[in-house]
Amino acid sequence: MNGKRLKCLGMALCCMAATVPLQGCGASSDKIEIEIVQYKPEAANYFKTVEDEFNATHDTIHLTISSPNDAMTILKTRFIREDYPDIIGIGGDINYSYFVDAQILADVSDYKGLQDINQGYLDIAEALELVPVDGTYIVPYVANAAGILYNRDMFAEHNWAIPETWDELIQLCESIQAEGILPFYFGFKDTWTCLAPWNAMAVELSPSDTTKQVNRGETTFVQEYRELSEKYLGLLPYGPDDPFAYGYNDACTAFARGEAAMYPIGSYATPQILSVNPDLNIDSFVMPASDNKEDRTLNSGIDLGFCVMAECENKEAAYEVLDFLLEYENMQKYIDAQNAVPCKNGDFKLASMLDGMLTFINEGNMTDYQDHYYPSEMSVDALLQTFLLQKDVDSFLTTFDTNWQRYNRDIIRLVQEYEQAH
Amino acid sequence: MKHTSTVGKSNKTVLVLLILGLSTIAFPLYMTIVIAFKQPSEMTNSISGILSLPKTWSLDNFREAMEVTNFWHSLRNSLLISVLTVGLSIILHSLMGYALGRNKAHSKFYSFVYLFIVSGMFVPFAILMMPLAKQTAELGLANWAGVIILYVVFYMPMNIMLYSGYLVNIPMALEEAAKVDGASTWTTYWKIIFPIMSPMHATVAVITALAVWNDVMTPLIIMAGSGENTLPLAQLNFQSQFGTNYNLAFASYLLSLIPILIFYLICQKQILNGVTNGAVK
Amino acid sequence: MKNDRQRTFLFITIPILALFVCFNTIPLIRGVVYSFTNFKGFGKYDWVGLRNYIDLFSDARVGKSYLFTIKLAIVTTIVVNVISLVLALGLNSKIRAKGFFRGAYFLPNILGSLVVGYIFNYFFTYILPAVADMMGIRSLSTSILSSPSKAWIGVMIVCAWQAIAMNTIIYISGLQTVPEDVYEAGGLDGATGWKQFRHLTFPLIIPFFSINMVLCVKNFLMVFDQIMALTKGGPAQSTESISYLIYNNGMSGGQFGFQSANAVVFFIVIVIISVAQMKFSSSKEEQL
């Protein structure tokens, strides 16, 4: 009886196993396979369309694009298996710096499409290299911009003017508060949102290569970040009572519902805000952190760029794919879908919530996010959250300096070896 | 099975307490269901807003969630992996639990093996991730079969603990009686011990199935790049740092909750059958 | 006869043990090797000897995560075991709609962590403060998840809420091994209620009690999902569990080598705790 039952179970298991079709025999073998893994799952639909259109129009190349969630984990596990995609779509942050350092990316300086890329973003990419390396390793695709999102209708109704200096910003906050409206919403429960105002203010208050100067031993964060830290604390009285209770999502919902006039966050937040209230009229302006109008610059960095892997067997085919991605119509489609800023020169139509930043973008007046240089394991976002809770500038900056030395030990050694050799 | 009057009274208290405790489950469940039916534009931060009923009871969220996750395909993968893992676990782990449980008290070797395997439970998964990703690829197991093998290994320590714990209350006399009849240890196991352990099989099945059903990490790192998804992997599509569609996600989680709940309800009958079978003692 | 028995046991043990070694022990050893490097998870790496281990003992963040995790594990283990034992006894008694109750109490375990995270965040952020305000409880009128000294309680509640179902099932299946005649015999001696539980039921389910203790301590020492869903280590790094650090800095960050060392030490710590626990409870078993 029991033996029989067991046999049945075994049979059932075998049957189930047999119904699984063989995997991995997708496209026909005479085509060149190009595989892209890109790290922005929110743009998955766009990339699906691109993939389909590319394959419909190209006979010799078959393109696969995957947009997985947690792409960095997936990429790292694939690298360790030596199972490299041909192209990866990543952001211009410290991971890119590490990948360049690990020499797993191919030099694409012979790619013709680079000529059309905004030089500002190529410079940003070059600055991300831990130590200067010959060649170009990323084709910047789109950028994002962070500043302050504001409720355009609310501002028009009260005749509030867009501030251009720190003092004007504080005055604006005072007058908003006087009307009984909350000036800012914060979602500091999600630690990463603590970085948004920080980055936006840092570009005006500290040199763009602060971290590199520290790595070379020329300065300390105690010196460079003091004004920034003090001014950041100055924003808190204009936010909700207990900003650490609310997450990014709560803040988006609250801003969408008109509970605050402004939200200091990047342009990437607009889809989430609009999903709650599609009629909200959002615009943005550059965070005015300095007292000096000449210091003004937009906080913008490479949100998505494409790197060809060193292991890619067919670079020509990879370039053909890049050409297709960089075509005007495709880029415009991406920009429309994600409210992004193009890294390519050309007459693109940008989303209306970027109106207030347009002059900076057109002038090429932008500076990269400071946090793109922070190693993620140092958790500067969590340090910032602690700082905002405790409001102790000195202890925060000292911790920042000691932690920096600890977490960047290998990088600092690399930099110093390089300095000695050159 | 006789009841005294005091038992009857205390059962009423128990019932009342159970109903009270239920509110800690009913409330989150209510929120899940309501959110699953709402549109993103109905989401607010006010309490009355979040607790209110959706404007319309439309199944659109569920339909869209099924589309986004490629539901039937992902469900099939999840079912396949869960069923095979549970089947293999019951067969292999109960055998191992039997071998170790019957010997660990008097044999140094078996007690070492027992502790060795059980301590495997405490290996932080993060340290295994990279080596496993590499090893499964080297062995050509970067696919669902590899995932199943890993599960059988991961849940071995816990299941062996459960089985050998259960064996403590199964008297040796049962086996000895069979031995007198001339049955080998192997047949005795399958004829007598294995059926007696059926409440434990059901428990192991529930615990293993549940852990497998909800697991994201193992398929994420092992099946990455294979183009195949399990349900939890597909559900990752709903969330990203910059925007999460909670309504679709909740609808999808409600859908994926149903199969495992049914499975549990079937198994929990088995867990109870232990006593009525009257096999123990 | 005896030989047949021993041969069968070996025949069972050896292949399964081999499988286990192949997919648990060998990868673990490979992981231990990384703990002596500055491996980032990809690319080239250097041997750094014992640097990672020395760093580990001077890292305040790691120390803090141990304290938090151990505190959480102890409190949650007690809470979960008390509640689920009571619940198991309740669900095992002769009540109406038993199937329904068992199904319902199982639910917390199957809700995905995204759902659990969202609902409990909402509960702690909006609902609980509002209720506390109405009742005039000052200390709860702000979200407990935003307070570095209280956030761990929120994590504890969610961990317990999710874990109780599983522990209850194990207790229920343990209660099935208690033969009915034990109660009948006990009934004759006049043992009822607490006395019956203390002297008749509990001794018989001690194996399950120790399994649950070990599983709880292990699960809560290795807590990760609930942290990700609820606090992501905040506020002010007050809820960074050891597993959270290992995963977040090792896998997502570039500290793979260092966090491997952390994982190795952590593994040894849990093994010691659990083996001590098992030794303790098996000595209890023998006493009875």
mmCIF file of N, CA and C in Angstrom, chain B residues 68-156:
data_model
loop_
_atom_site.group_PDB
_atom_site.id
_atom_site.type_symbol
_atom_site.label_atom_id
_atom_site.label_comp_id
_atom_site.label_asym_id
_atom_site.label_seq_id
_atom_site.Cartn_x
_atom_site.Cartn_y
_atom_site.Cartn_z
ATOM 1 N N VAL B 68 1.723 41.326 -15.667
ATOM 2 C CA VAL B 68 3.082 41.797 -15.386
ATOM 3 C C VAL B 68 3.978 40.650 -14.918
ATOM 4 N N THR B 69 3.414 39.758 -14.094
ATOM 5 C CA THR B 69 4.250 38.683 -13.560
ATOM 6 C C THR B 69 4.269 37.462 -14.464
ATOM 7 N N ASN B 70 3.593 37.544 -15.594
ATOM 8 C CA ASN B 70 3.457 36.372 -16.455
ATOM 9 C C ASN B 70 2.974 35.202 -15.588
ATOM 10 N N PHE B 71 1.833 35.436 -14.928
ATOM 11 C CA PHE B 71 1.401 34.656 -13.785
ATOM 12 C C PHE B 71 1.457 33.148 -13.981
ATOM 13 N N TRP B 72 0.832 32.653 -15.030
ATOM 14 C CA TRP B 72 0.708 31.187 -15.142
ATOM 15 C C TRP B 72 2.065 30.532 -15.318
ATOM 16 N N HIS B 73 2.911 31.215 -16.085
ATOM 17 C CA HIS B 73 4.242 30.670 -16.305
ATOM 18 C C HIS B 73 5.057 30.666 -15.009
ATOM 19 N N SER B 74 5.044 31.801 -14.314
ATOM 20 C CA SER B 74 5.796 31.889 -13.054
ATOM 21 C C SER B 74 5.213 30.935 -12.022
ATOM 22 N N LEU B 75 3.888 30.828 -12.017
ATOM 23 C CA LEU B 75 3.234 29.927 -11.077
ATOM 24 C C LEU B 75 3.692 28.490 -11.325
ATOM 25 N N ARG B 76 3.785 28.142 -12.612
ATOM 26 C CA ARG B 76 4.212 26.785 -12.931
ATOM 27 C C ARG B 76 5.621 26.523 -12.417
ATOM 28 N N ASN B 77 6.519 27.496 -12.644
ATOM 29 C CA ASN B 77 7.878 27.332 -12.140
ATOM 30 C C ASN B 77 7.898 27.201 -10.629
ATOM 31 N N SER B 78 7.128 28.076 -9.953
ATOM 32 C CA SER B 78 7.092 28.037 -8.494
ATOM 33 C C SER B 78 6.548 26.702 -7.996
ATOM 34 N N LEU B 79 5.455 26.246 -8.636
ATOM 35 C CA LEU B 79 4.845 24.975 -8.235
ATOM 36 C C LEU B 79 5.822 23.835 -8.424
ATOM 37 N N LEU B 80 6.453 23.831 -9.575
ATOM 38 C CA LEU B 80 7.390 22.758 -9.893
ATOM 39 C C LEU B 80 8.495 22.685 -8.840
ATOM 40 N N ILE B 81 9.082 23.843 -8.575
ATOM 41 C CA ILE B 81 10.181 23.863 -7.616
ATOM 42 C C ILE B 81 9.684 23.463 -6.229
ATOM 43 N N SER B 82 8.537 23.985 -5.830
ATOM 44 C CA SER B 82 8.039 23.677 -4.487
ATOM 45 C C SER B 82 7.693 22.197 -4.356
ATOM 46 N N VAL B 83 6.960 21.667 -5.334
ATOM 47 C CA VAL B 83 6.506 20.281 -5.229
ATOM 48 C C VAL B 83 7.696 19.325 -5.201
ATOM 49 N N LEU B 84 8.642 19.550 -6.107
ATOM 50 C CA LEU B 84 9.796 18.656 -6.140
ATOM 51 C C LEU B 84 10.621 18.775 -4.855
ATOM 52 N N THR B 85 10.788 20.013 -4.382
ATOM 53 C CA THR B 85 11.564 20.175 -3.148
ATOM 54 C C THR B 85 10.891 19.468 -1.983
ATOM 55 N N VAL B 86 9.583 19.653 -1.882
ATOM 56 C CA VAL B 86 8.869 19.028 -0.768
ATOM 57 C C VAL B 86 8.948 17.507 -0.868
ATOM 58 N N GLY B 87 8.729 16.977 -2.085
ATOM 59 C CA GLY B 87 8.778 15.532 -2.268
ATOM 60 C C GLY B 87 10.131 14.961 -1.880
ATOM 61 N N LEU B 88 11.186 15.571 -2.415
ATOM 62 C CA LEU B 88 12.525 15.091 -2.109
ATOM 63 C C LEU B 88 12.845 15.246 -0.626
ATOM 64 N N SER B 89 12.380 16.366 -0.046
ATOM 65 C CA SER B 89 12.670 16.591 1.374
ATOM 66 C C SER B 89 12.054 15.510 2.227
ATOM 67 N N ILE B 90 10.786 15.177 1.935
ATOM 68 C CA ILE B 90 10.112 14.176 2.754
ATOM 69 C C ILE B 90 10.845 12.843 2.659
ATOM 70 N N ILE B 91 11.238 12.471 1.459
ATOM 71 C CA ILE B 91 11.901 11.178 1.302
ATOM 72 C C ILE B 91 13.293 11.186 1.930
ATOM 73 N N LEU B 92 14.118 12.147 1.528
ATOM 74 C CA LEU B 92 15.520 12.129 1.963
ATOM 75 C C LEU B 92 15.673 12.531 3.425
ATOM 76 N N HIS B 93 14.968 13.587 3.825
ATOM 77 C CA HIS B 93 15.177 14.080 5.186
ATOM 78 C C HIS B 93 14.610 13.123 6.233
ATOM 79 N N SER B 94 13.503 12.466 5.888
ATOM 80 C CA SER B 94 12.944 11.541 6.880
ATOM 81 C C SER B 94 13.877 10.345 7.046
ATOM 82 N N LEU B 95 14.456 9.886 5.920
ATOM 83 C CA LEU B 95 15.425 8.779 6.002
ATOM 84 C C LEU B 95 16.604 9.178 6.878
ATOM 85 N N MET B 96 17.132 10.367 6.583
ATOM 86 C CA MET B 96 18.309 10.829 7.310
ATOM 87 C C MET B 96 17.941 11.062 8.777
ATOM 88 N N GLY B 97 16.776 11.630 8.989
ATOM 89 C CA GLY B 97 16.337 11.876 10.360
ATOM 90 C C GLY B 97 16.221 10.565 11.128
ATOM 91 N N TYR B 98 15.765 9.544 10.411
ATOM 92 C CA TYR B 98 15.624 8.228 11.029
ATOM 93 C C TYR B 98 16.990 7.652 11.377
ATOM 94 N N ALA B 99 17.891 7.679 10.394
ATOM 95 C CA ALA B 99 19.223 7.121 10.621
ATOM 96 C C ALA B 99 19.924 7.839 11.765
ATOM 97 N N LEU B 100 19.820 9.150 11.781
ATOM 98 C CA LEU B 100 20.523 9.904 12.819
ATOM 99 C C LEU B 100 19.788 9.829 14.152
ATOM 100 N N GLY B 101 18.462 9.944 14.097
ATOM 101 C CA GLY B 101 17.684 9.964 15.330
ATOM 102 C C GLY B 101 17.802 8.663 16.115
ATOM 103 N N ARG B 102 17.881 7.530 15.375
ATOM 104 C CA ARG B 102 17.941 6.240 16.050
ATOM 105 C C ARG B 102 19.339 5.942 16.598
ATOM 106 N N ASN B 103 20.354 6.654 16.076
ATOM 107 C CA ASN B 103 21.719 6.295 16.450
ATOM 108 C C ASN B 103 22.468 7.345 17.244
ATOM 109 N N LYS B 104 21.981 8.588 17.193
ATOM 110 C CA LYS B 104 22.833 9.641 17.746
ATOM 111 C C LYS B 104 23.027 9.525 19.248
ATOM 112 N N ALA B 105 22.103 8.856 19.915
ATOM 113 C CA ALA B 105 22.237 8.774 21.374
ATOM 114 C C ALA B 105 23.389 7.868 21.798
ATOM 115 N N HIS B 106 23.687 6.825 20.959
ATOM 116 C CA HIS B 106 24.707 5.874 21.410
ATOM 117 C C HIS B 106 25.911 5.782 20.493
ATOM 118 N N SER B 107 25.916 6.549 19.394
ATOM 119 C CA SER B 107 27.064 6.454 18.489
ATOM 120 C C SER B 107 27.695 7.823 18.311
ATOM 121 N N LYS B 108 28.998 7.886 18.531
ATOM 122 C CA LYS B 108 29.740 9.153 18.382
ATOM 123 C C LYS B 108 29.638 9.652 16.950
ATOM 124 N N PHE B 109 29.783 8.712 15.986
ATOM 125 C CA PHE B 109 29.766 9.100 14.578
ATOM 126 C C PHE B 109 28.451 9.783 14.210
ATOM 127 N N TYR B 110 27.334 9.112 14.556
ATOM 128 C CA TYR B 110 26.046 9.663 14.155
ATOM 129 C C TYR B 110 25.741 10.958 14.896
ATOM 130 N N SER B 111 26.173 11.029 16.124
ATOM 131 C CA SER B 111 25.876 12.267 16.846
ATOM 132 C C SER B 111 26.714 13.402 16.270
ATOM 133 N N PHE B 112 27.933 13.082 15.784
ATOM 134 C CA PHE B 112 28.720 14.118 15.118
ATOM 135 C C PHE B 112 28.045 14.559 13.821
ATOM 136 N N VAL B 113 27.622 13.571 13.014
ATOM 137 C CA VAL B 113 26.973 13.916 11.748
ATOM 138 C C VAL B 113 25.736 14.775 12.003
ATOM 139 N N TYR B 114 24.998 14.406 13.038
ATOM 140 C CA TYR B 114 23.796 15.172 13.377
ATOM 141 C C TYR B 114 24.146 16.617 13.679
ATOM 142 N N LEU B 115 25.098 16.818 14.561
ATOM 143 C CA LEU B 115 25.475 18.184 14.924
ATOM 144 C C LEU B 115 26.080 18.924 13.732
ATOM 145 N N PHE B 116 26.845 18.197 12.927
ATOM 146 C CA PHE B 116 27.477 18.791 11.750
ATOM 147 C C PHE B 116 26.414 19.337 10.798
ATOM 148 N N ILE B 117 25.405 18.504 10.534
ATOM 149 C CA ILE B 117 24.368 18.945 9.596
ATOM 150 C C ILE B 117 23.512 20.037 10.215
ATOM 151 N N VAL B 118 23.131 19.849 11.469
ATOM 152 C CA VAL B 118 22.271 20.859 12.094
ATOM 153 C C VAL B 118 22.996 22.208 12.151
ATOM 154 N N SER B 119 24.302 22.191 12.390
ATOM 155 C CA SER B 119 24.997 23.480 12.446
ATOM 156 C C SER B 119 25.054 24.148 11.070
ATOM 157 N N GLY B 120 24.829 23.357 10.016
ATOM 158 C CA GLY B 120 24.761 23.949 8.678
ATOM 159 C C GLY B 120 23.630 24.954 8.550
ATOM 160 N N MET B 121 22.644 24.821 9.416
ATOM 161 C CA MET B 121 21.508 25.727 9.431
ATOM 162 C C MET B 121 21.951 27.159 9.735
ATOM 163 N N PHE B 122 23.065 27.290 10.432
ATOM 164 C CA PHE B 122 23.448 28.608 10.926
ATOM 165 C C PHE B 122 24.428 29.333 10.012
ATOM 166 N N VAL B 123 24.722 28.728 8.874
ATOM 167 C CA VAL B 123 25.620 29.414 7.950
ATOM 168 C C VAL B 123 24.869 30.590 7.336
ATOM 169 N N PRO B 124 25.353 31.800 7.512
ATOM 170 C CA PRO B 124 24.652 32.931 6.903
ATOM 171 C C PRO B 124 24.647 32.776 5.387
ATOM 172 N N PHE B 125 23.470 32.941 4.793
ATOM 173 C CA PHE B 125 23.345 32.696 3.361
ATOM 174 C C PHE B 125 24.272 33.596 2.557
ATOM 175 N N ALA B 126 24.497 34.805 3.064
ATOM 176 C CA ALA B 126 25.299 35.761 2.298
ATOM 177 C C ALA B 126 26.696 35.224 1.989
ATOM 178 N N ILE B 127 27.244 34.438 2.909
ATOM 179 C CA ILE B 127 28.605 33.952 2.669
ATOM 180 C C ILE B 127 28.608 32.834 1.619
ATOM 181 N N LEU B 128 27.462 32.153 1.486
ATOM 182 C CA LEU B 128 27.378 31.055 0.518
ATOM 183 C C LEU B 128 27.045 31.543 -0.885
ATOM 184 N N MET B 129 26.464 32.743 -0.965
ATOM 185 C CA MET B 129 25.903 33.197 -2.241
ATOM 186 C C MET B 129 26.891 33.134 -3.394
ATOM 187 N N MET B 130 27.993 33.834 -3.220
ATOM 188 C CA MET B 130 28.977 33.911 -4.305
ATOM 189 C C MET B 130 29.519 32.523 -4.662
ATOM 190 N N PRO B 131 30.027 31.776 -3.656
ATOM 191 C CA PRO B 131 30.538 30.442 -3.996
ATOM 192 C C PRO B 131 29.478 29.556 -4.646
ATOM 193 N N LEU B 132 28.223 29.640 -4.178
ATOM 194 C CA LEU B 132 27.179 28.797 -4.764
ATOM 195 C C LEU B 132 26.883 29.205 -6.196
ATOM 196 N N ALA B 133 26.857 30.513 -6.429
ATOM 197 C CA ALA B 133 26.593 30.985 -7.790
ATOM 198 C C ALA B 133 27.650 30.410 -8.727
ATOM 199 N N LYS B 134 28.883 30.415 -8.259
ATOM 200 C CA LYS B 134 29.980 29.919 -9.081
ATOM 201 C C LYS B 134 29.886 28.407 -9.252
ATOM 202 N N GLN B 135 29.667 27.724 -8.120
ATOM 203 C CA GLN B 135 29.674 26.265 -8.131
ATOM 204 C C GLN B 135 28.535 25.690 -8.960
ATOM 205 N N THR B 136 27.326 26.239 -8.793
ATOM 206 C CA THR B 136 26.208 25.710 -9.569
ATOM 207 C C THR B 136 26.464 25.921 -11.064
ATOM 208 N N ALA B 137 27.080 27.057 -11.411
ATOM 209 C CA ALA B 137 27.373 27.297 -12.827
ATOM 210 C C ALA B 137 28.389 26.284 -13.345
ATOM 211 N N GLU B 138 29.404 26.008 -12.533
ATOM 212 C CA GLU B 138 30.423 25.044 -12.947
ATOM 213 C C GLU B 138 29.822 23.666 -13.181
ATOM 214 N N LEU B 139 28.828 23.322 -12.357
ATOM 215 C CA LEU B 139 28.212 22.002 -12.463
ATOM 216 C C LEU B 139 27.060 21.983 -13.465
ATOM 217 N N GLY B 140 26.859 23.101 -14.156
ATOM 218 C CA GLY B 140 25.748 23.167 -15.099
ATOM 219 C C GLY B 140 24.387 23.174 -14.421
ATOM 220 N N LEU B 141 24.347 23.688 -13.193
ATOM 221 C CA LEU B 141 23.097 23.660 -12.435
ATOM 222 C C LEU B 141 22.524 25.060 -12.216
ATOM 223 N N ALA B 142 22.884 25.996 -13.092
ATOM 224 C CA ALA B 142 22.357 27.352 -12.926
ATOM 225 C C ALA B 142 20.932 27.421 -13.469
ATOM 226 N N ASN B 143 20.065 26.589 -12.931
ATOM 227 C CA ASN B 143 18.695 26.519 -13.416
ATOM 228 C C ASN B 143 17.790 26.006 -12.293
ATOM 229 N N TRP B 144 16.555 25.672 -12.607
ATOM 230 C CA TRP B 144 15.620 25.271 -11.559
ATOM 231 C C TRP B 144 16.073 24.016 -10.830
ATOM 232 N N ALA B 145 16.761 23.111 -11.554
ATOM 233 C CA ALA B 145 17.212 21.884 -10.894
ATOM 234 C C ALA B 145 18.221 22.225 -9.805
ATOM 235 N N GLY B 146 19.111 23.170 -10.098
ATOM 236 C CA GLY B 146 20.071 23.604 -9.105
ATOM 237 C C GLY B 146 19.384 24.213 -7.905
ATOM 238 N N VAL B 147 18.358 25.007 -8.173
ATOM 239 C CA VAL B 147 17.615 25.636 -7.079
ATOM 240 C C VAL B 147 17.029 24.556 -6.168
ATOM 241 N N ILE B 148 16.467 23.508 -6.766
ATOM 242 C CA ILE B 148 15.857 22.444 -5.958
ATOM 243 C C ILE B 148 16.906 21.741 -5.103
ATOM 244 N N ILE B 149 18.037 21.421 -5.721
ATOM 245 C CA ILE B 149 19.096 20.751 -4.949
ATOM 246 C C ILE B 149 19.508 21.619 -3.763
ATOM 247 N N LEU B 150 19.675 22.909 -4.026
ATOM 248 C CA LEU B 150 20.074 23.793 -2.936
ATOM 249 C C LEU B 150 19.035 23.811 -1.828
ATOM 250 N N TYR B 151 17.769 23.850 -2.207
ATOM 251 C CA TYR B 151 16.718 23.843 -1.183
ATOM 252 C C TYR B 151 16.779 22.571 -0.345
ATOM 253 N N VAL B 152 16.954 21.443 -1.025
ATOM 254 C CA VAL B 152 16.999 20.181 -0.291
ATOM 255 C C VAL B 152 18.135 20.224 0.726
ATOM 256 N N VAL B 153 19.239 20.856 0.343
ATOM 257 C CA VAL B 153 20.355 20.968 1.279
ATOM 258 C C VAL B 153 20.066 22.008 2.371
ATOM 259 N N PHE B 154 19.516 23.159 1.974
ATOM 260 C CA PHE B 154 19.268 24.219 2.959
ATOM 261 C C PHE B 154 18.322 23.788 4.069
ATOM 262 N N TYR B 155 17.274 23.085 3.708
ATOM 263 C CA TYR B 155 16.252 22.762 4.710
ATOM 264 C C TYR B 155 16.522 21.432 5.389
ATOM 265 N N MET B 156 17.604 20.779 4.978
ATOM 266 C CA MET B 156 17.946 19.499 5.590
ATOM 267 C C MET B 156 18.151 19.623 7.107
#
